[in-house]
PDB file of C-alpha atoms and ligand atoms in Angstrom:
ATOM      1  CA  MET V   1      87.772  98.478  92.737  1.00  0.00           C
ATOM      2  CA  ASN V   2      90.321  99.036  95.174  1.00  0.00           C
ATOM      3  CA  ALA V   3      91.411  96.481  97.538  1.00  0.00           C
ATOM      4  CA  PRO V   4      89.892  96.953 100.744  1.00  0.00           C
ATOM      5  CA  VAL V   5      92.404  98.487 103.216  1.00  0.00           C
ATOM      6  CA  LEU V   6      91.342  96.812 106.174  1.00  0.00           C
ATOM      7  CA  GLU V   7      89.395  93.474 106.256  1.00  0.00           C
ATOM      8  CA  ALA V   8      88.508  91.937 109.139  1.00  0.00           C
ATOM      9  CA  ARG V   9      86.571  87.818 108.811  1.00  0.00           C
ATOM     10  CA  SER V  10      84.828  86.171 111.709  1.00  0.00           C
ATOM     11  CA  VAL V  11      86.921  88.030 114.586  1.00  0.00           C
ATOM     12  CA  THR V  12      86.169  86.916 118.293  1.00  0.00           C
ATOM     13  CA  LYS V  13      87.771  87.978 121.533  1.00  0.00           C
ATOM     14  CA  SER V  14      86.925  86.969 124.827  1.00  0.00           C
ATOM     15  CA  TYR V  15      87.866  87.983 128.344  1.00  0.00           C
ATOM     16  CA  GLY V  16      87.411  85.240 130.671  1.00  0.00           C
ATOM     17  CA  THR V  17      83.577  84.370 130.456  1.00  0.00           C
ATOM     18  CA  THR V  18      83.090  87.817 129.060  1.00  0.00           C
ATOM     19  CA  ARG V  19      82.713  87.951 124.898  1.00  0.00           C
ATOM     20  CA  ALA V  20      83.579  91.334 123.684  1.00  0.00           C
ATOM     21  CA  LEU V  21      83.452  90.135 119.848  1.00  0.00           C
ATOM     22  CA  ALA V  22      81.469  87.468 118.334  1.00  0.00           C
ATOM     23  CA  ALA V  23      82.403  86.536 114.850  1.00  0.00           C
ATOM     24  CA  VAL V  24      82.791  90.254 113.473  1.00  0.00           C
ATOM     25  CA  GLY V  25      83.507  90.940 110.213  1.00  0.00           C
ATOM     26  CA  LEU V  26      84.075  94.281 108.642  1.00  0.00           C
ATOM     27  CA  THR V  27      85.377  95.533 105.289  1.00  0.00           C
ATOM     28  CA  VAL V  28      87.101  99.292 105.114  1.00  0.00           C
ATOM     29  CA  GLU V  29      87.697 100.912 101.682  1.00  0.00           C
ATOM     30  CA  ARG V  30      90.771 103.373 101.570  1.00  0.00           C
ATOM     31  CA  GLY V  31      89.763 107.009 102.127  1.00  0.00           C
ATOM     32  CA  GLU V  32      86.789 105.922 103.957  1.00  0.00           C
ATOM     33  CA  SER V  33      85.833 107.262 107.483  1.00  0.00           C
ATOM     34  CA  VAL V  34      83.814 104.906 109.243  1.00  0.00           C
ATOM     35  CA  ALA V  35      81.709 105.473 112.933  1.00  0.00           C
ATOM     36  CA  ILE V  36      81.607 102.914 115.065  1.00  0.00           C
ATOM     37  CA  MET V  37      78.441 103.506 117.339  1.00  0.00           C
ATOM     38  CA  GLY V  38      77.149 101.186 120.110  1.00  0.00           C
ATOM     39  CA  ALA V  39      76.175 101.114 123.907  1.00  0.00           C
ATOM     40  CA  SER V  40      79.149 101.305 126.633  1.00  0.00           C
ATOM     41  CA  GLY V  41      80.549  97.591 126.776  1.00  0.00           C
ATOM     42  CA  SER V  42      79.371  96.431 123.344  1.00  0.00           C
ATOM     43  CA  GLY V  43      82.636  95.756 122.179  1.00  0.00           C
ATOM     44  CA  LYS V  44      83.880  99.173 120.536  1.00  0.00           C
ATOM     45  CA  THR V  45      87.214  99.482 121.962  1.00  0.00           C
ATOM     46  CA  THR V  46      88.009  95.739 121.450  1.00  0.00           C
ATOM     47  CA  LEU V  47      87.024  95.780 117.921  1.00  0.00           C
ATOM     48  CA  LEU V  48      89.343  98.621 117.189  1.00  0.00           C
ATOM     49  CA  HIS V  49      92.196  97.190 119.065  1.00  0.00           C
ATOM     50  CA  VAL V  50      91.846  94.166 117.117  1.00  0.00           C
ATOM     51  CA  LEU V  51      91.634  95.944 113.672  1.00  0.00           C
ATOM     52  CA  ALA V  52      94.668  98.100 114.627  1.00  0.00           C
ATOM     53  CA  GLY V  53      96.419  95.241 115.837  1.00  0.00           C
ATOM     54  CA  ILE V  54      96.693  95.965 119.314  1.00  0.00           C
ATOM     55  CA  VAL V  55      94.442  93.042 120.597  1.00  0.00           C
ATOM     56  CA  ARG V  56      94.977  89.830 119.252  1.00  0.00           C
ATOM     57  CA  PRO V  57      91.775  87.883 118.210  1.00  0.00           C
ATOM     58  CA  ASP V  58      91.196  84.250 119.601  1.00  0.00           C
ATOM     59  CA  SER V  59      90.026  83.519 116.218  1.00  0.00           C
ATOM     60  CA  GLY V  60      89.476  85.152 113.003  1.00  0.00           C
ATOM     61  CA  SER V  61      91.828  87.273 110.904  1.00  0.00           C
ATOM     62  CA  VAL V  62      92.644  90.858 109.880  1.00  0.00           C
ATOM     63  CA  SER V  63      94.167  91.823 106.810  1.00  0.00           C
ATOM     64  CA  PHE V  64      95.730  95.461 106.078  1.00  0.00           C
ATOM     65  CA  GLN V  65      96.551  96.220 102.507  1.00  0.00           C
ATOM     66  CA  PRO V  66      99.256  99.097 102.594  1.00  0.00           C
ATOM     67  CA  SER V  67      98.869 101.617  99.491  1.00  0.00           C
ATOM     68  CA  SER V  68     101.824  99.965  98.106  1.00  0.00           C
ATOM     69  CA  GLY V  69     103.562  96.317  98.630  1.00  0.00           C
ATOM     70  CA  GLU V  70     101.702  93.165  99.555  1.00  0.00           C
ATOM     71  CA  PRO V  71      98.877  92.721 102.412  1.00  0.00           C
ATOM     72  CA  VAL V  72      99.806  92.174 105.639  1.00  0.00           C
ATOM     73  CA  ASP V  73      98.536  89.392 107.947  1.00  0.00           C
ATOM     74  CA  VAL V  74      97.922  91.690 110.974  1.00  0.00           C
ATOM     75  CA  THR V  75      96.689  88.768 113.603  1.00  0.00           C
ATOM     76  CA  GLY V  76      99.696  86.580 112.116  1.00  0.00           C
ATOM     77  CA  LEU V  77     102.427  89.079 113.060  1.00  0.00           C
ATOM     78  CA  ALA V  78     104.461  88.318 116.190  1.00  0.00           C
ATOM     79  CA  GLU V  79     104.617  91.159 118.623  1.00  0.00           C
ATOM     80  CA  GLY V  80     107.492  92.951 117.078  1.00  0.00           C
ATOM     81  CA  PRO V  81     106.415  93.252 113.751  1.00  0.00           C
ATOM     82  CA  ARG V  82     103.197  94.005 114.955  1.00  0.00           C
ATOM     83  CA  SER V  83     104.315  96.967 116.658  1.00  0.00           C
ATOM     84  CA  ARG V  84     106.248  98.093 114.228  1.00  0.00           C
ATOM     85  CA  LEU V  85     103.431  97.886 112.176  1.00  0.00           C
ATOM     86  CA  ARG V  86     101.691 100.132 114.510  1.00  0.00           C
ATOM     87  CA  ARG V  87     104.102 102.515 114.878  1.00  0.00           C
ATOM     88  CA  GLU V  88     104.851 103.195 111.179  1.00  0.00           C
ATOM     89  CA  ARG V  89     101.516 102.830 109.331  1.00  0.00           C
ATOM     90  CA  PHE V  90      98.864 103.378 111.794  1.00  0.00           C
ATOM     91  CA  GLY V  91      97.961 106.573 113.522  1.00  0.00           C
ATOM     92  CA  PHE V  92      95.946 106.784 117.189  1.00  0.00           C
ATOM     93  CA  VAL V  93      93.789 109.211 118.557  1.00  0.00           C
ATOM     94  CA  PHE V  94      92.397 108.688 122.302  1.00  0.00           C
ATOM     95  CA  GLN V  95      89.788 110.300 124.437  1.00  0.00           C
ATOM     96  CA  GLN V  96      92.346 111.844 126.499  1.00  0.00           C
ATOM     97  CA  GLY V  97      95.248 112.499 124.129  1.00  0.00           C
ATOM     98  CA  LEU V  98      97.901 110.245 126.072  1.00  0.00           C
ATOM     99  CA  LEU V  99     100.246 113.136 125.404  1.00  0.00           C
ATOM    100  CA  ILE V 100     103.565 113.577 127.414  1.00  0.00           C
ATOM    101  CA  PRO V 101     103.098 116.474 129.918  1.00  0.00           C
ATOM    102  CA  GLU V 102     106.839 116.829 130.447  1.00  0.00           C
ATOM    103  CA  LEU V 103     107.257 117.512 126.574  1.00  0.00           C
ATOM    104  CA  THR V 104     106.344 120.463 124.691  1.00  0.00           C
ATOM    105  CA  ALA V 105     103.573 119.933 121.859  1.00  0.00           C
ATOM    106  CA  VAL V 106     106.070 120.010 119.170  1.00  0.00           C
ATOM    107  CA  GLU V 107     108.144 117.407 120.540  1.00  0.00           C
ATOM    108  CA  ASN V 108     105.034 115.252 121.370  1.00  0.00           C
ATOM    109  CA  VAL V 109     104.312 115.556 117.726  1.00  0.00           C
ATOM    110  CA  ALA V 110     108.394 114.951 116.403  1.00  0.00           C
ATOM    111  CA  LEU V 111     108.390 112.155 119.151  1.00  0.00           C
ATOM    112  CA  ALA V 112     106.200 109.785 117.081  1.00  0.00           C
ATOM    113  CA  ALA V 113     108.307 110.239 114.032  1.00  0.00           C
ATOM    114  CA  MET V 114     111.865 110.034 115.832  1.00  0.00           C
ATOM    115  CA  ILE V 115     110.880 106.591 117.168  1.00  0.00           C
ATOM    116  CA  ASN V 116     110.188 105.459 113.377  1.00  0.00           C
ATOM    117  CA  GLY V 117     114.013 106.606 113.111  1.00  0.00           C
ATOM    118  CA  VAL V 118     113.494 110.162 111.460  1.00  0.00           C
ATOM    119  CA  ALA V 119     116.446 112.592 112.686  1.00  0.00           C
ATOM    120  CA  ARG V 120     115.287 115.033 115.211  1.00  0.00           C
ATOM    121  CA  ALA V 121     115.412 118.354 113.066  1.00  0.00           C
ATOM    122  CA  ASP V 122     113.357 116.511 110.217  1.00  0.00           C
ATOM    123  CA  ALA V 123     110.909 115.520 113.169  1.00  0.00           C
ATOM    124  CA  VAL V 124     110.284 118.719 114.455  1.00  0.00           C
ATOM    125  CA  ALA V 125     110.215 120.306 110.819  1.00  0.00           C
ATOM    126  CA  ARG V 126     107.754 117.666 110.352  1.00  0.00           C
ATOM    127  CA  ALA V 127     105.947 118.205 113.737  1.00  0.00           C
ATOM    128  CA  ALA V 128     105.978 121.752 113.240  1.00  0.00           C
ATOM    129  CA  SER V 129     104.234 121.664 109.855  1.00  0.00           C
ATOM    130  CA  TRP V 130     101.506 119.690 110.599  1.00  0.00           C
ATOM    131  CA  MET V 131     100.521 121.713 113.853  1.00  0.00           C
ATOM    132  CA  ALA V 132     100.582 124.776 111.697  1.00  0.00           C
ATOM    133  CA  ALA V 133      97.590 122.733 109.279  1.00  0.00           C
ATOM    134  CA  LEU V 134      95.985 121.968 112.378  1.00  0.00           C
ATOM    135  CA  ALA V 135      95.629 125.687 113.404  1.00  0.00           C
ATOM    136  CA  LEU V 136      98.304 125.040 116.742  1.00  0.00           C
ATOM    137  CA  SER V 137     100.825 127.665 115.141  1.00  0.00           C
ATOM    138  CA  GLY V 138     102.707 129.484 118.066  1.00  0.00           C
ATOM    139  CA  LEU V 139     101.363 126.702 120.756  1.00  0.00           C
ATOM    140  CA  GLU V 140     104.500 124.665 119.610  1.00  0.00           C
ATOM    141  CA  GLU V 141     106.743 125.296 122.834  1.00  0.00           C
ATOM    142  CA  ARG V 142     103.692 124.632 125.073  1.00  0.00           C
ATOM    143  CA  ARG V 143     103.598 122.180 127.523  1.00  0.00           C
ATOM    144  CA  ILE V 144     100.242 119.686 127.351  1.00  0.00           C
ATOM    145  CA  GLY V 145      98.767 121.099 130.534  1.00  0.00           C
ATOM    146  CA  GLU V 146      99.230 124.802 128.904  1.00  0.00           C
ATOM    147  CA  LEU V 147      96.885 123.414 126.241  1.00  0.00           C
ATOM    148  CA  SER V 148      92.575 124.045 126.328  1.00  0.00           C
ATOM    149  CA  GLY V 149      91.325 120.500 125.739  1.00  0.00           C
ATOM    150  CA  GLY V 150      90.534 120.799 121.837  1.00  0.00           C
ATOM    151  CA  GLN V 151      94.201 121.857 121.372  1.00  0.00           C
ATOM    152  CA  ALA V 152      95.667 119.174 122.943  1.00  0.00           C
ATOM    153  CA  GLN V 153      93.504 116.869 121.104  1.00  0.00           C
ATOM    154  CA  ARG V 154      94.773 118.330 117.763  1.00  0.00           C
ATOM    155  CA  VAL V 155      97.946 117.822 119.163  1.00  0.00           C
ATOM    156  CA  ALA V 156      97.145 114.159 119.397  1.00  0.00           C
ATOM    157  CA  ILE V 157      95.884 114.194 115.951  1.00  0.00           C
ATOM    158  CA  ALA V 158      98.820 115.765 114.482  1.00  0.00           C
ATOM    159  CA  ARG V 159     101.173 113.382 116.393  1.00  0.00           C
ATOM    160  CA  ALA V 160      99.014 110.575 114.422  1.00  0.00           C
ATOM    161  CA  GLN V 161      99.756 112.304 111.382  1.00  0.00           C
ATOM    162  CA  VAL V 162     103.348 112.980 111.530  1.00  0.00           C
ATOM    163  CA  THR V 163     104.440 109.332 110.764  1.00  0.00           C
ATOM    164  CA  GLY V 164     102.459 109.283 107.500  1.00  0.00           C
ATOM    165  CA  ALA V 165     100.068 107.013 108.810  1.00  0.00           C
ATOM    166  CA  GLU V 166      97.648 105.559 106.348  1.00  0.00           C
ATOM    167  CA  LEU V 167      95.221 104.629 108.844  1.00  0.00           C
ATOM    168  CA  VAL V 168      94.042 106.474 111.791  1.00  0.00           C
ATOM    169  CA  PHE V 169      92.094 104.698 114.490  1.00  0.00           C
ATOM    170  CA  ALA V 170      90.435 107.220 117.018  1.00  0.00           C
ATOM    171  CA  ASP V 171      88.513 106.008 120.071  1.00  0.00           C
ATOM    172  CA  GLU V 172      85.988 108.247 121.531  1.00  0.00           C
ATOM    173  CA  PRO V 173      88.273 111.410 120.395  1.00  0.00           C
ATOM    174  CA  THR V 174      85.832 114.100 121.253  1.00  0.00           C
ATOM    175  CA  GLY V 175      84.503 112.149 124.279  1.00  0.00           C
ATOM    176  CA  ALA V 176      85.678 114.768 126.901  1.00  0.00           C
ATOM    177  CA  LEU V 177      84.819 117.844 124.755  1.00  0.00           C
ATOM    178  CA  ASP V 178      82.143 120.476 124.379  1.00  0.00           C
ATOM    179  CA  SER V 179      79.980 120.385 121.332  1.00  0.00           C
ATOM    180  CA  ARG V 180      81.703 123.700 119.456  1.00  0.00           C
ATOM    181  CA  THR V 181      85.286 121.862 120.265  1.00  0.00           C
ATOM    182  CA  SER V 182      83.887 118.392 119.180  1.00  0.00           C
ATOM    183  CA  ARG V 183      83.359 120.009 115.684  1.00  0.00           C
ATOM    184  CA  GLU V 184      86.865 121.560 115.526  1.00  0.00           C
ATOM    185  CA  VAL V 185      88.380 118.637 116.419  1.00  0.00           C
ATOM    186  CA  MET V 186      86.214 116.682 114.108  1.00  0.00           C
ATOM    187  CA  ASP V 187      87.152 118.877 111.507  1.00  0.00           C
ATOM    188  CA  ALA V 188      91.037 118.607 111.656  1.00  0.00           C
ATOM    189  CA  LEU V 189      90.605 114.732 112.251  1.00  0.00           C
ATOM    190  CA  LEU V 190      88.737 114.342 108.868  1.00  0.00           C
ATOM    191  CA  TRP V 191      90.495 116.722 106.784  1.00  0.00           C
ATOM    192  CA  SER V 192      94.162 115.219 108.255  1.00  0.00           C
ATOM    193  CA  THR V 193      92.690 111.469 107.276  1.00  0.00           C
ATOM    194  CA  THR V 194      90.058 111.511 104.484  1.00  0.00           C
ATOM    195  CA  GLY V 195      90.846 115.120 103.116  1.00  0.00           C
ATOM    196  CA  GLN V 196      94.616 113.821 102.343  1.00  0.00           C
ATOM    197  CA  GLY V 197      92.858 110.187 100.713  1.00  0.00           C
ATOM    198  CA  ARG V 198      93.973 108.421 104.244  1.00  0.00           C
ATOM    199  CA  THR V 199      91.335 106.460 106.104  1.00  0.00           C
ATOM    200  CA  LEU V 200      89.436 106.811 109.754  1.00  0.00           C
ATOM    201  CA  LEU V 201      87.868 104.609 111.797  1.00  0.00           C
ATOM    202  CA  VAL V 202      86.450 106.157 114.682  1.00  0.00           C
ATOM    203  CA  VAL V 203      84.476 104.969 117.980  1.00  0.00           C
ATOM    204  CA  THR V 204      82.100 107.618 119.307  1.00  0.00           C
ATOM    205  CA  HIS V 205      78.857 107.951 121.489  1.00  0.00           C
ATOM    206  CA  ASP V 206      78.035 111.355 119.411  1.00  0.00           C
ATOM    207  CA  PRO V 207      75.785 111.043 116.570  1.00  0.00           C
ATOM    208  CA  ASP V 208      76.989 114.239 115.519  1.00  0.00           C
ATOM    209  CA  VAL V 209      80.656 113.130 115.148  1.00  0.00           C
ATOM    210  CA  ALA V 210      79.137 109.788 113.557  1.00  0.00           C
ATOM    211  CA  SER V 211      77.096 111.776 111.006  1.00  0.00           C
ATOM    212  CA  ARG V 212      80.040 113.300 109.540  1.00  0.00           C
ATOM    213  CA  CYS V 213      81.455 110.101 108.651  1.00  0.00           C
ATOM    214  CA  SER V 214      80.933 108.442 105.218  1.00  0.00           C
ATOM    215  CA  ARG V 215      79.813 105.139 106.849  1.00  0.00           C
ATOM    216  CA  ILE V 216      78.019 104.144 110.502  1.00  0.00           C
ATOM    217  CA  VAL V 217      78.640 100.483 111.863  1.00  0.00           C
ATOM    218  CA  ALA V 218      76.796 100.058 114.593  1.00  0.00           C
ATOM    219  CA  VAL V 219      77.769  97.426 117.445  1.00  0.00           C
ATOM    220  CA  ARG V 220      75.745  95.747 119.705  1.00  0.00           C
ATOM    221  CA  ASP V 221      77.073  92.777 122.302  1.00  0.00           C
ATOM    222  CA  GLY V 222      80.063  92.039 120.189  1.00  0.00           C
ATOM    223  CA  ARG V 223      78.280  91.725 117.032  1.00  0.00           C
ATOM    224  CA  ILE V 224      77.993  94.366 114.027  1.00  0.00           C
ATOM    225  CA  ASP V 225      73.995  95.227 113.867  1.00  0.00           C
ATOM    226  CA  MET V 226      73.652  94.365 110.168  1.00  0.00           C
ATOM    227  CA  THR V 227      71.118  97.417 110.283  1.00  0.00           C
ATOM    228  CA  GLU V 228      73.814  99.371 108.889  1.00  0.00           C
ATOM    229  CA  ILE V 229      73.093 103.213 108.388  1.00  0.00           C
ATOM    230  CA  SER V 230      75.070 104.922 105.524  1.00  0.00           C
ATOM    231  CA  ALA V 231      75.505 108.739 105.993  1.00  0.00           C
TER     232      ALA V 231
HETATM  233  P1  ADP H   1      83.431  99.517 124.399  1.00  0.00           P
HETATM  234  O1  ADP H   1      84.362 100.067 123.817  1.00  0.00           O
HETATM  235  O2  ADP H   1      81.976  99.461 123.596  1.00  0.00           O
HETATM  236  O3  ADP H   1      82.826 100.093 125.633  1.00  0.00           O
HETATM  237  P2  ADP H   1      84.931  97.185 125.287  1.00  0.00           P
HETATM  238  O4  ADP H   1      85.325  96.876 123.803  1.00  0.00           O
HETATM  239  O5  ADP H   1      85.598  97.870 126.297  1.00  0.00           O
HETATM  240  O6  ADP H   1      83.579  98.021 125.084  1.00  0.00           O
HETATM  241  O7  ADP H   1      84.136  95.704 125.984  1.00  0.00           O
HETATM  242  C1  ADP H   1      83.693  95.026 125.428  1.00  0.00           C
HETATM  243  C2  ADP H   1      83.429  93.862 126.732  1.00  0.00           C
HETATM  244  O8  ADP H   1      84.598  93.369 127.170  1.00  0.00           O
HETATM  245  C3  ADP H   1      82.825  94.808 128.070  1.00  0.00           C
HETATM  246  O9  ADP H   1      82.145  93.668 128.710  1.00  0.00           O
HETATM  247  C4  ADP H   1      84.152  94.692 128.787  1.00  0.00           C
HETATM  248  O10 ADP H   1      83.707  94.727 130.466  1.00  0.00           O
HETATM  249  C5  ADP H   1      84.759  93.346 128.277  1.00  0.00           C
HETATM  250  N1  ADP H   1      86.475  94.087 128.493  1.00  0.00           N
HETATM  251  C6  ADP H   1      87.074  94.776 127.411  1.00  0.00           C
HETATM  252  N2  ADP H   1      88.426  94.794 127.561  1.00  0.00           N
HETATM  253  C7  ADP H   1      88.655  94.263 128.698  1.00  0.00           C
HETATM  254  C8  ADP H   1      89.768  93.278 129.585  1.00  0.00           C
HETATM  255  N3  ADP H   1      91.043  93.845 129.286  1.00  0.00           N
HETATM  256  N4  ADP H   1      89.360  92.949 130.599  1.00  0.00           N
HETATM  257  C9  ADP H   1      88.275  91.885 130.721  1.00  0.00           C
HETATM  258  N5  ADP H   1      87.056  92.265 130.361  1.00  0.00           N
HETATM  259  C10 ADP H   1      87.270  93.403 129.281  1.00  0.00           C
HETATM  260 MG1   MG H   2      85.400 101.632 124.592  1.00  0.00          MG
END
């Protein structure tokens, strides 16, 4: 069996007296799509952020196994290397794309690669090719405010992929979209991740989104509800 791509062990995280995560363990296999579901405030975003190395847990560990090379102890990394790991190996898609309104669509995508040291022309070429793959051809020069919600989310997906991310973390990526657009965005997200042998973790409230993933993990009061459902 393959080594898991991501493994969290007994992760806890409190904010003051609020226990956001209580001893959570989770193993993610390469190529899986995992939907994280649960009520508002149950700890989904905190879990995603801990798994992605955005938030350091109070205790427990997260380890990431890159497709080549040694496993990485995400929790043990200092801020600098952790942010580099996120930039180079992970991709992120949020509910609101968090795209830069002053830049064009293709510049938003290319920027993620340029931050990792890819030369501008190469980054723009890669960005344009991801945009084409996500049915965004012809929209390269639009500003973000000139895109529909679904188009903007696909730009955000292209941005998450342009660095060659092995793992993509999405937090309610369809939360602001109608059901048809939501389906199109999920098509794009699944095709660009698991469709390419990559791994997707997606927080969602939407049962239609969750049912398209290979596995559903339910979070309740900062714990994984062990009555785990397999889609
Ligand atoms: P979900 O994404 O499932 O809605 P969160 O992970 O955002 O839940 O939050 C889990 C709990 O932790 C909630 O009670 C929330 O209010 C609290 N929390 C999350 N982030 C912070 C923070 N930065 N500061 C204080 N409390 C927080
Ligand atoms: Mg949340």
